[in-house]
mmCIF file of C-alpha atoms in Angstrom:
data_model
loop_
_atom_site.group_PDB
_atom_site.id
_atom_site.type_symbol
_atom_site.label_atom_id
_atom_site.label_comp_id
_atom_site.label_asym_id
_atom_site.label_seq_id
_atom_site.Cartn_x
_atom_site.Cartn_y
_atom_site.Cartn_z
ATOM 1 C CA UNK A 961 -0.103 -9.770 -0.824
ATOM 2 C CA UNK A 962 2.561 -7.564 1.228
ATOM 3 C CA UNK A 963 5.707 -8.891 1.294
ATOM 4 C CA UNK A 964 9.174 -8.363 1.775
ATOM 5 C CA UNK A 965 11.511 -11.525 1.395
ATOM 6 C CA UNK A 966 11.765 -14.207 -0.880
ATOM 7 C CA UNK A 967 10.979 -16.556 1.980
ATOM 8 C CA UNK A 968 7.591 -15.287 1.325
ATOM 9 C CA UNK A 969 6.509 -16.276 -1.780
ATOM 10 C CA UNK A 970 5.532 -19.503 -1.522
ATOM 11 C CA UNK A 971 3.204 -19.192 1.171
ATOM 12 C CA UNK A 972 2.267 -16.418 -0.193
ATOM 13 C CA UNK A 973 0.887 -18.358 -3.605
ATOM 14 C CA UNK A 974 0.220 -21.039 -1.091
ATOM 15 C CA UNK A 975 -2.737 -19.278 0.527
ATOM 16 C CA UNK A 976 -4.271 -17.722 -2.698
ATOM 17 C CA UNK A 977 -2.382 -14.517 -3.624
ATOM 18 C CA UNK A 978 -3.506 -12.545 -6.958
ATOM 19 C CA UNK A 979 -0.176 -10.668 -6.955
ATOM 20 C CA UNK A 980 1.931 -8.623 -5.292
ATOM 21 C CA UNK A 981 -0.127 -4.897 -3.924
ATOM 22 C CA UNK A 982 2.787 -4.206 -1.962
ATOM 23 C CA UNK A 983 6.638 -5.149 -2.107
ATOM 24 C CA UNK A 984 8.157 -3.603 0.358
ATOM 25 C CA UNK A 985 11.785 -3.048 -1.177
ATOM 26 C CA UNK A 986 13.328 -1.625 1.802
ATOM 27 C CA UNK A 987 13.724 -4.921 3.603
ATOM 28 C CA UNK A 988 16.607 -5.991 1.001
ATOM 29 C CA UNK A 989 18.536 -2.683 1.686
ATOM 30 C CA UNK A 990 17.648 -3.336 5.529
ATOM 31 C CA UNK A 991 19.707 -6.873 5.137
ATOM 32 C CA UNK A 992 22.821 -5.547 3.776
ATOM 33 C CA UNK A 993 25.664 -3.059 5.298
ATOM 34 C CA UNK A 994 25.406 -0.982 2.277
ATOM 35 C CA UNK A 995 23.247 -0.201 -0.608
ATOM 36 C CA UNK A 996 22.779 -2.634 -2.922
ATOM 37 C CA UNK A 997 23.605 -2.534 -6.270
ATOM 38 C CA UNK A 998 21.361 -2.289 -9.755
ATOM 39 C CA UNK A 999 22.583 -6.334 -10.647
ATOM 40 C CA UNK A 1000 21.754 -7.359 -6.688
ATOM 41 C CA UNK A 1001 18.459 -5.386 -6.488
ATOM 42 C CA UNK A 1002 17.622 -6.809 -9.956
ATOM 43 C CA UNK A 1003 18.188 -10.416 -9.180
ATOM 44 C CA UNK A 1004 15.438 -9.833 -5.914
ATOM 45 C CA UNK A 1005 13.347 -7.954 -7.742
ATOM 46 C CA UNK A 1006 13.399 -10.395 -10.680
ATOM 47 C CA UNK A 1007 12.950 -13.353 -8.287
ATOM 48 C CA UNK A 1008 9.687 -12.411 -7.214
ATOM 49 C CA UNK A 1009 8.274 -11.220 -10.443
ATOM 50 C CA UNK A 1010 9.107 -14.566 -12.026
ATOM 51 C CA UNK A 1011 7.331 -16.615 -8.915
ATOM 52 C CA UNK A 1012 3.884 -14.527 -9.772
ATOM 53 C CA UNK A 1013 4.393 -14.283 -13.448
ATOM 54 C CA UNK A 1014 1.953 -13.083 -14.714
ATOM 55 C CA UNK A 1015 0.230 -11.382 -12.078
ATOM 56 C CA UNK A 1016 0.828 -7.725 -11.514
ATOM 57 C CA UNK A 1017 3.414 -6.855 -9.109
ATOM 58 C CA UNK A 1018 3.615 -3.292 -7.144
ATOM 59 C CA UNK A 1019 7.140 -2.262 -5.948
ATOM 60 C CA UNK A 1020 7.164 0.489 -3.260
ATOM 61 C CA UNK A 1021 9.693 2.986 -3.872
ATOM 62 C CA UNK A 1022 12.802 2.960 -1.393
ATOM 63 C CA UNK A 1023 10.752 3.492 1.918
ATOM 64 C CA UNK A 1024 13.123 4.520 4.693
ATOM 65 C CA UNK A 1025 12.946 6.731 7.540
ATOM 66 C CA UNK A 1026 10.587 7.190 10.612
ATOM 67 C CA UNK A 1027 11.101 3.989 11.856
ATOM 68 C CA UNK A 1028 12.635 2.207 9.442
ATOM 69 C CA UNK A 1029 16.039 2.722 9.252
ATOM 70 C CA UNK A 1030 19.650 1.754 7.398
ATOM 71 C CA UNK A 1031 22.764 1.291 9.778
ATOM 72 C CA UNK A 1032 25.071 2.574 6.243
ATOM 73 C CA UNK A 1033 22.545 5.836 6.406
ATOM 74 C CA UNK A 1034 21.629 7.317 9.363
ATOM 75 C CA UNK A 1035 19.007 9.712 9.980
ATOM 76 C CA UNK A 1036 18.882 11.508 13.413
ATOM 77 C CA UNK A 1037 15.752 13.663 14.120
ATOM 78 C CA UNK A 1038 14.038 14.761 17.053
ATOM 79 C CA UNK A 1039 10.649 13.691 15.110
ATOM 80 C CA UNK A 1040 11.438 10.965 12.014
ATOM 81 C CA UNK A 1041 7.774 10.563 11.419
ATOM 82 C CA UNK A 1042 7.233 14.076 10.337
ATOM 83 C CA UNK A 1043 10.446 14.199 8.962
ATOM 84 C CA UNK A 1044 12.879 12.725 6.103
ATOM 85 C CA UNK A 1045 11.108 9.786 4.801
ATOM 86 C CA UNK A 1046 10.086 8.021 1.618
ATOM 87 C CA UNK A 1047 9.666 10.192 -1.183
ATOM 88 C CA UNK A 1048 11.609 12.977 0.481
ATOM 89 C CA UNK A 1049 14.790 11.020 1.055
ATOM 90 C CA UNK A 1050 14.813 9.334 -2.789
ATOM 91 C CA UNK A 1051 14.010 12.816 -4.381
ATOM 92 C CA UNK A 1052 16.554 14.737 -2.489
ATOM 93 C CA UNK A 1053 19.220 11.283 -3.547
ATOM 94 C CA UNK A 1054 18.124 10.737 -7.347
ATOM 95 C CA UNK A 1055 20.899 8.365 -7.800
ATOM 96 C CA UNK A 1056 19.447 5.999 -5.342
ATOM 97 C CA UNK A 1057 16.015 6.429 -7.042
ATOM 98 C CA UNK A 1058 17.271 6.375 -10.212
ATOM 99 C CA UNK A 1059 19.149 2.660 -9.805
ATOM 100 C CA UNK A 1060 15.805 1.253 -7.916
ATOM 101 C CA UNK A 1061 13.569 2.017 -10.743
ATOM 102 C CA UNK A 1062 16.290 0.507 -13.530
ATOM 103 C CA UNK A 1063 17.133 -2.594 -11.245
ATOM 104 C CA UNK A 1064 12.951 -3.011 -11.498
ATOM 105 C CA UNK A 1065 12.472 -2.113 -15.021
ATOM 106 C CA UNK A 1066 15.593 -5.007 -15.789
ATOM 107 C CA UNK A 1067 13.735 -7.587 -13.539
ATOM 108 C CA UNK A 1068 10.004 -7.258 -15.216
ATOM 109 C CA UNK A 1069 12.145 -7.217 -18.968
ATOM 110 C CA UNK A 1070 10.149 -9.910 -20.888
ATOM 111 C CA UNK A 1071 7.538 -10.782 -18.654
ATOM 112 C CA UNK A 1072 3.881 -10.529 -18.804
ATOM 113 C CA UNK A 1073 3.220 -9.331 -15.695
ATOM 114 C CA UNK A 1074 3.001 -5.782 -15.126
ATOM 115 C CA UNK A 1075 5.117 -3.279 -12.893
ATOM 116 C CA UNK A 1076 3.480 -0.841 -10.839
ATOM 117 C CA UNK A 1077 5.882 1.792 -8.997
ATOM 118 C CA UNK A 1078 4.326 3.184 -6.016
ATOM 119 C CA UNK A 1079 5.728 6.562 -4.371
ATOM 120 C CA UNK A 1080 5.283 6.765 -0.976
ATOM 121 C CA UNK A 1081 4.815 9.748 1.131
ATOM 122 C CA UNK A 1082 3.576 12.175 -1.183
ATOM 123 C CA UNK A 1083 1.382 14.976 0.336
ATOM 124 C CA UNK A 1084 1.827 17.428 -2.981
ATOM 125 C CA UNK A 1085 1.973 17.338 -6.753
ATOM 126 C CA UNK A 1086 5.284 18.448 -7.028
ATOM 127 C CA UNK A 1087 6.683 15.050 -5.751
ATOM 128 C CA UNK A 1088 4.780 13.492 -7.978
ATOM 129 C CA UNK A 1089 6.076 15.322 -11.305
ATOM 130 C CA UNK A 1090 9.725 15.104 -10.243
ATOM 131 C CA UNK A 1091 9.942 11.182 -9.658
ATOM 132 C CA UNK A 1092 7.493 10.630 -12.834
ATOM 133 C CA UNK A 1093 10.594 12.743 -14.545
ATOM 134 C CA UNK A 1094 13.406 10.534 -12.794
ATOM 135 C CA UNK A 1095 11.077 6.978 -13.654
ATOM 136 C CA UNK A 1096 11.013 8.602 -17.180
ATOM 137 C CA UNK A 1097 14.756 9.152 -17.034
ATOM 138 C CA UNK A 1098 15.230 5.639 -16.173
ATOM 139 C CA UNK A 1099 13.268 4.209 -18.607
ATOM 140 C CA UNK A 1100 14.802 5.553 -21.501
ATOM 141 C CA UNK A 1101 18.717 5.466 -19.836
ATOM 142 C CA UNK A 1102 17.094 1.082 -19.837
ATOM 143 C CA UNK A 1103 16.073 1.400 -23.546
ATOM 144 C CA UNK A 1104 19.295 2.974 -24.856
ATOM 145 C CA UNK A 1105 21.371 0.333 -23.129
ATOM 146 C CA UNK A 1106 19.574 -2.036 -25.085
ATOM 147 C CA UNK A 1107 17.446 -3.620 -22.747
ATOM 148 C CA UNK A 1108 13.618 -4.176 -24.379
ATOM 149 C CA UNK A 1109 11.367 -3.156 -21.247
ATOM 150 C CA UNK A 1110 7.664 -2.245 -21.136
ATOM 151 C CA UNK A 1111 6.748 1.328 -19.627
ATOM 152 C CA UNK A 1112 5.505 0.855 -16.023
ATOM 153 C CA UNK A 1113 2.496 2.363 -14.366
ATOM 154 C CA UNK A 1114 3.571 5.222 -12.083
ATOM 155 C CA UNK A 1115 1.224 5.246 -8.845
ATOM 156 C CA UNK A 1116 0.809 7.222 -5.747
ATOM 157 C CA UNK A 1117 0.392 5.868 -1.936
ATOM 158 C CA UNK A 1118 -2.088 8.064 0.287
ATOM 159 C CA UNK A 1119 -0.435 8.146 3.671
ATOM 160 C CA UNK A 1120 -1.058 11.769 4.575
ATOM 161 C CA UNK A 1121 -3.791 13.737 5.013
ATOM 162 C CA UNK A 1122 -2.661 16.231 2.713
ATOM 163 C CA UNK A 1123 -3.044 13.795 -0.030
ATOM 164 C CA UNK A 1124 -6.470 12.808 0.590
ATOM 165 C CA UNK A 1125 -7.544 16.521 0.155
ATOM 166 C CA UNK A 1126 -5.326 16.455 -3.380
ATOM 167 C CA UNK A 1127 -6.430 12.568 -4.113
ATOM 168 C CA UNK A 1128 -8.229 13.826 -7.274
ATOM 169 C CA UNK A 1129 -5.616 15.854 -8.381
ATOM 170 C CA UNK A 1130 -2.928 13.005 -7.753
ATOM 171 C CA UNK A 1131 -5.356 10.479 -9.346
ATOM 172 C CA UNK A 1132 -5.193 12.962 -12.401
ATOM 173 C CA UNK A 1133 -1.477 12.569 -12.982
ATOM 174 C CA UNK A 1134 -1.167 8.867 -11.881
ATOM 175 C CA UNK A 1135 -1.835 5.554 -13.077
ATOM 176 C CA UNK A 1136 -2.930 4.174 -10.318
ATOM 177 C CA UNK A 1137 -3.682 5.804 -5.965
ATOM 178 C CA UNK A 1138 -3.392 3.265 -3.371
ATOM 179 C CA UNK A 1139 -3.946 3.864 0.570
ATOM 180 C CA UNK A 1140 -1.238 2.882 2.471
ATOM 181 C CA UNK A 1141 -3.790 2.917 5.996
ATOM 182 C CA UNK A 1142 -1.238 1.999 8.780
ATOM 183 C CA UNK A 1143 0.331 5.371 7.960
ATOM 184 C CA UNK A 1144 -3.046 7.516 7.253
ATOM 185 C CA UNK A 1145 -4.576 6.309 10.379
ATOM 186 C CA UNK A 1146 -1.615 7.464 12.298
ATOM 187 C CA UNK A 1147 -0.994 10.705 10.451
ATOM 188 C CA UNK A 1148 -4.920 11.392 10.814
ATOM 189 C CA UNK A 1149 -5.247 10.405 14.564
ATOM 190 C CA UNK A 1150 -1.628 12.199 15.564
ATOM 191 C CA UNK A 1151 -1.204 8.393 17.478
ATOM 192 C CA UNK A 1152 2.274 6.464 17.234
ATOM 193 C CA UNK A 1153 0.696 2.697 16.993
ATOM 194 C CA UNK A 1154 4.341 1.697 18.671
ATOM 195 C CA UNK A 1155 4.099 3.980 21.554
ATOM 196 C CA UNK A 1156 2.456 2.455 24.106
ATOM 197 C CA UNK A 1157 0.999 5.502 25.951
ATOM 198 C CA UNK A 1158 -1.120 6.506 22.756
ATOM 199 C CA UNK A 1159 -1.213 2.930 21.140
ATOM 200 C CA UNK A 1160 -4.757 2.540 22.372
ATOM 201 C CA UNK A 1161 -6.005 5.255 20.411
ATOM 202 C CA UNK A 1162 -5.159 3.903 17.259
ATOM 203 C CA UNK A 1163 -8.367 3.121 15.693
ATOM 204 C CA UNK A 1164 -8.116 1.923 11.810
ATOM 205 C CA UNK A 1165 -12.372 2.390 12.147
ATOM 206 C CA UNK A 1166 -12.730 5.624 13.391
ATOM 207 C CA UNK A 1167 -14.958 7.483 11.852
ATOM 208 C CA UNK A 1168 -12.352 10.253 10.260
ATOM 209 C CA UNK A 1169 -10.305 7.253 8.617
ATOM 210 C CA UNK A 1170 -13.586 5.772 7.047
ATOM 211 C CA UNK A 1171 -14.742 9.181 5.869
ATOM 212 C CA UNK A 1172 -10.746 9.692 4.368
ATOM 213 C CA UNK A 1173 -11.389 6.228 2.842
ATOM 214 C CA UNK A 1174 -14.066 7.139 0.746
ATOM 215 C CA UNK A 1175 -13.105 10.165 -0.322
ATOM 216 C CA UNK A 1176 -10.386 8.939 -2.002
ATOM 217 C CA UNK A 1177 -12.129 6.664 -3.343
ATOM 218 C CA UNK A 1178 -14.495 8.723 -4.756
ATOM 219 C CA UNK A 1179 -11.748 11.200 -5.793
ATOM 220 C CA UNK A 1180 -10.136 7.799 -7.617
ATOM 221 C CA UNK A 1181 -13.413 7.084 -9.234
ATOM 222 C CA UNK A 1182 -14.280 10.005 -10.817
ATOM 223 C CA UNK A 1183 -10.428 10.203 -12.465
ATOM 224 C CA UNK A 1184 -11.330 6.132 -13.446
ATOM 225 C CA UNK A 1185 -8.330 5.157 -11.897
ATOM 226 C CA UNK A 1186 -7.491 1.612 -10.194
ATOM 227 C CA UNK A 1187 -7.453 2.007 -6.517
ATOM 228 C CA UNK A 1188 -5.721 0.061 -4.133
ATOM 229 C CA UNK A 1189 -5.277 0.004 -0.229
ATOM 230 C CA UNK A 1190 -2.169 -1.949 1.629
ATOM 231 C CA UNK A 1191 -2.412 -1.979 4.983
ATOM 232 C CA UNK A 1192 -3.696 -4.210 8.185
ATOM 233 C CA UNK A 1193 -7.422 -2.928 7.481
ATOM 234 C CA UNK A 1194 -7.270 -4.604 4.469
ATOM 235 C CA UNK A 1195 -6.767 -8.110 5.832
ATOM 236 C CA UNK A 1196 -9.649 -7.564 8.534
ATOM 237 C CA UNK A 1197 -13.412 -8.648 7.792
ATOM 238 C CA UNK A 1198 -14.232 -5.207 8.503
ATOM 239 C CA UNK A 1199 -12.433 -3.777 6.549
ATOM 240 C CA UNK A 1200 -12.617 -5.759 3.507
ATOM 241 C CA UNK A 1201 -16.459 -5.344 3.492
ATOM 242 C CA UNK A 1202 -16.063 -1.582 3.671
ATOM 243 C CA UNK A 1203 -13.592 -0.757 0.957
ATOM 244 C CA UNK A 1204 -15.947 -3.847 -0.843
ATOM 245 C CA UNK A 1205 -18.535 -1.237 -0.436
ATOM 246 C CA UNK A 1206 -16.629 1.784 -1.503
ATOM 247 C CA UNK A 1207 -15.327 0.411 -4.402
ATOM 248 C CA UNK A 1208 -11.614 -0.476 -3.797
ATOM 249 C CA UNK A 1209 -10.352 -2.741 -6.388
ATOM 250 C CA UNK A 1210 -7.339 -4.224 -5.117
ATOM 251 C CA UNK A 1211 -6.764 -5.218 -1.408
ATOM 252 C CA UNK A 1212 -3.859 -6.503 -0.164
ATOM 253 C CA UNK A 1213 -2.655 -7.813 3.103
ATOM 254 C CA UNK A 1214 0.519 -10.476 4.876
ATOM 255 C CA UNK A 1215 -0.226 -13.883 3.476
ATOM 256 C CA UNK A 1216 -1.675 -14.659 7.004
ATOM 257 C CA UNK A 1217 -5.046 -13.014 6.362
ATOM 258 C CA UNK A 1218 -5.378 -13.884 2.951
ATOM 259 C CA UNK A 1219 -7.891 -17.055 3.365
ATOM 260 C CA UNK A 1220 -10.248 -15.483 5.384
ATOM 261 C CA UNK A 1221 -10.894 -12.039 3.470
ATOM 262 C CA UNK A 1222 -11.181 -14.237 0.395
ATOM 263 C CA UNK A 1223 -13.906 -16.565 2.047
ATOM 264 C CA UNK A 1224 -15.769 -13.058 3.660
ATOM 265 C CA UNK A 1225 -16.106 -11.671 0.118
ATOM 266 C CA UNK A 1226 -17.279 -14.454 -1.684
ATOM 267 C CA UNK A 1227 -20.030 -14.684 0.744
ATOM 268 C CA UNK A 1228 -21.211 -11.401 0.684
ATOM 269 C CA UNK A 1229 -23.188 -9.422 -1.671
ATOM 270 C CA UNK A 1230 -21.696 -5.761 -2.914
ATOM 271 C CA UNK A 1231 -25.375 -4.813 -2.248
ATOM 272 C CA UNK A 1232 -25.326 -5.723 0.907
ATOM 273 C CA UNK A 1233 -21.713 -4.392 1.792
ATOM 274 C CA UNK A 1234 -23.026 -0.957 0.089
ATOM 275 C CA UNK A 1235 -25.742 -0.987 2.591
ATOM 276 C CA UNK A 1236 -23.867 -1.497 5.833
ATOM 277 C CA UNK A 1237 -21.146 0.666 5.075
ATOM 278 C CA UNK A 1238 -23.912 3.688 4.274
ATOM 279 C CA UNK A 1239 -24.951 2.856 7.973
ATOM 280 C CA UNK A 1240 -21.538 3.258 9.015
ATOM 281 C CA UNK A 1241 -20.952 6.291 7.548
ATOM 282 C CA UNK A 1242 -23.483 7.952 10.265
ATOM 283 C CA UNK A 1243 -21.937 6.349 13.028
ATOM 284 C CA UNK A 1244 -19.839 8.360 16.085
ATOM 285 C CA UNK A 1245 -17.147 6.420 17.423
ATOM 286 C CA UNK A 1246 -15.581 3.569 15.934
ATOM 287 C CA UNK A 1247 -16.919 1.071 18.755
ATOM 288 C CA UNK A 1248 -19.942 1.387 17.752
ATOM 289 C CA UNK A 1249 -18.699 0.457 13.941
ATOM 290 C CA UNK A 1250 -16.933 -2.447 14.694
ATOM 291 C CA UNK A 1251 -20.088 -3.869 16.626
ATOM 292 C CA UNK A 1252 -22.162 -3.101 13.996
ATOM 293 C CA UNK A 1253 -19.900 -5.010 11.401
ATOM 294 C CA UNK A 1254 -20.031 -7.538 13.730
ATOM 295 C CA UNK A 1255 -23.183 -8.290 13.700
ATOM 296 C CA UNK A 1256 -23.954 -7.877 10.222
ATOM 297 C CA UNK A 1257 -21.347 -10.284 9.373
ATOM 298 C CA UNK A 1258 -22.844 -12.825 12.550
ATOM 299 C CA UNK A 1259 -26.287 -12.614 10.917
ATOM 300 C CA UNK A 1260 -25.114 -13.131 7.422
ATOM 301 C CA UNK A 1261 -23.758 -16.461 8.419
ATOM 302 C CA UNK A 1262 -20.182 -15.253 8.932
ATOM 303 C CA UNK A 1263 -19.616 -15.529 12.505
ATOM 304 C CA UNK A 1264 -16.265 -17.739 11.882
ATOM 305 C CA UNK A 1265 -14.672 -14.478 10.868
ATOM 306 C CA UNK A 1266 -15.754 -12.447 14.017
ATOM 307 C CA UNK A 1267 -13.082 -12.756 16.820
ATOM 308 C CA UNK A 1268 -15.603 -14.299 20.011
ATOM 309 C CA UNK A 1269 -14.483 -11.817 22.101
ATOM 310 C CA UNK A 1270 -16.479 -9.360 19.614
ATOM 311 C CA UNK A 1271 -19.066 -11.504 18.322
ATOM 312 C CA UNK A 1272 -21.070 -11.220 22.033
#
């Protein structure tokens, strides 16, 4: 599941979720009027680690910037969304990067579960090495204080183009790649989903995006790497039969969609998924994919997971 609050988690377990593929660990510091301690981020991030004991849980790395911002930390620029953001803003301010990863590596201390940090915004190596250094750093500042804490797996979210080109060379150095598609979509289509003018152009099944998809999956693959997407083509039927088909291991989505991509998969073969998604892959214009889908999915059986308005 993505989630956010603590409010969450229930309804989250509520409607089936195998762990947490996305915490989104801005929304704490976007509640406050300042940055939250190491003891205050702990007891959140403990909170939910406890609730899905012992399922994995994967903590996005402070996300801020573009639109997402902090009244206590302004960032004015004429274009945010090419701009200061994620990775950028945490690497260039190690001390806030360095008291997120402890205040995590505290929380998961003697639980089974395991902690996945994912860095967001990356579009070279570089990043990578330097926050693997700082998690490093943190780890062993959390072991000499005492505290007996397992090593977490050190991940990388694919939001830029840039890093779909590198995705084997990232998949190298990480534990884990995961797709973060709201942002790839939008980075690979030059459309701002939130600006009305352009919002219709946002297409998660264009053809570009599905072709990005499977690259990195296929980069992923050949490293033997877990791959992950979060993102809203993950909680669609669509969706979920593609990255079904391309071999994406973990897919995680709000709470809301949960029941019905878990009822879609169970009731379709990978075969068959493999076969409609190599159809896809030869297709123009992301119309015609989604009626395709469609109809594969109607004539399967699984028209209850077709919206009516495209099931005709």
């Amino acid at each position: 599941v993505n989630i956010g609050l603590s409010g969450d988690i229930t309804r989250s377990l509520d409607r089936g979720a195998e762990g947490i593929g996305l915490f989104r660990t801005e929304v704490p510091f976007m509640t406050k009027d300042r940055f939250p301690t190491e003891v205050e981020q702990r007891a959140i991030y403990r909170e939910h680690m406890e609730a899905f004991e012992p399922r994995p849980v994967t903590m996005r790395s402070l996300d801020i910037g573009g639109d997402k911002a902090l009244s206590y930390f302004p960032i004015s620029e004429e274009n945010p969304f090419l701009g200061w953001r994620g990775i950028r803003v945490t690497l260039d301010h190690p001390e806030i990067f360095l008291v997120q990863v402890r205040a995590m590596l505290k929380a998961n201390a003697g639980l089974l579960g395991e902690l996945r940090i994912m860095l967001p915004m990356i579009s070279n190596l570089t990043e990578l090495h330097a926050a693997q250094q700082l998690v490093a750093q943190a780890f062993a500042e959390v072991i000499e204080e005492g505290v007996r804490v397992k090593r977490p797996q050190v991940g990388v979210l694919i939001e830029v183009p840039a890093a779909v080109y590198q995705a084997r060379l990232l998949a190298k150095s990480a534990d884990f790649i995961a797709v973060g598609s709201n942002d790839l979509t939008q980075y690979m289509l030059a459309v701002d989903r939130n600006n009305p003018r352009v919002a219709g152009l946002y297409e998660e099944a264009h053809p570009a995006v599905i072709s990005a998809l499977r690259e990195v999956a296929r980069a992923t693959h050949a490293e033997e790497k877990p791959l992950g997407i979060c993102g809203e083509l993950a909680g669609t039927p669509i969706g979920a039969v593609l990255l079904m088909a391309m071999g994406y291991h973990v897919l995680s989505m709000n709470a809301t969609h949960l029941p019905k991509v878990k009822w879609v998969i169970r009731n379709i073969k990978r075969r068959d998924a493999r076969r409609i998604l190599a159809k896809v892959l030869h297709m123009d214009t992301a119309e015609e994919v989604r009626q395709f889908v469609n109809q594969q999915l109607i004539d399967a059986g699984l028209e209850r997971a077709v919206p009516s308005r495209q099931a005709m």
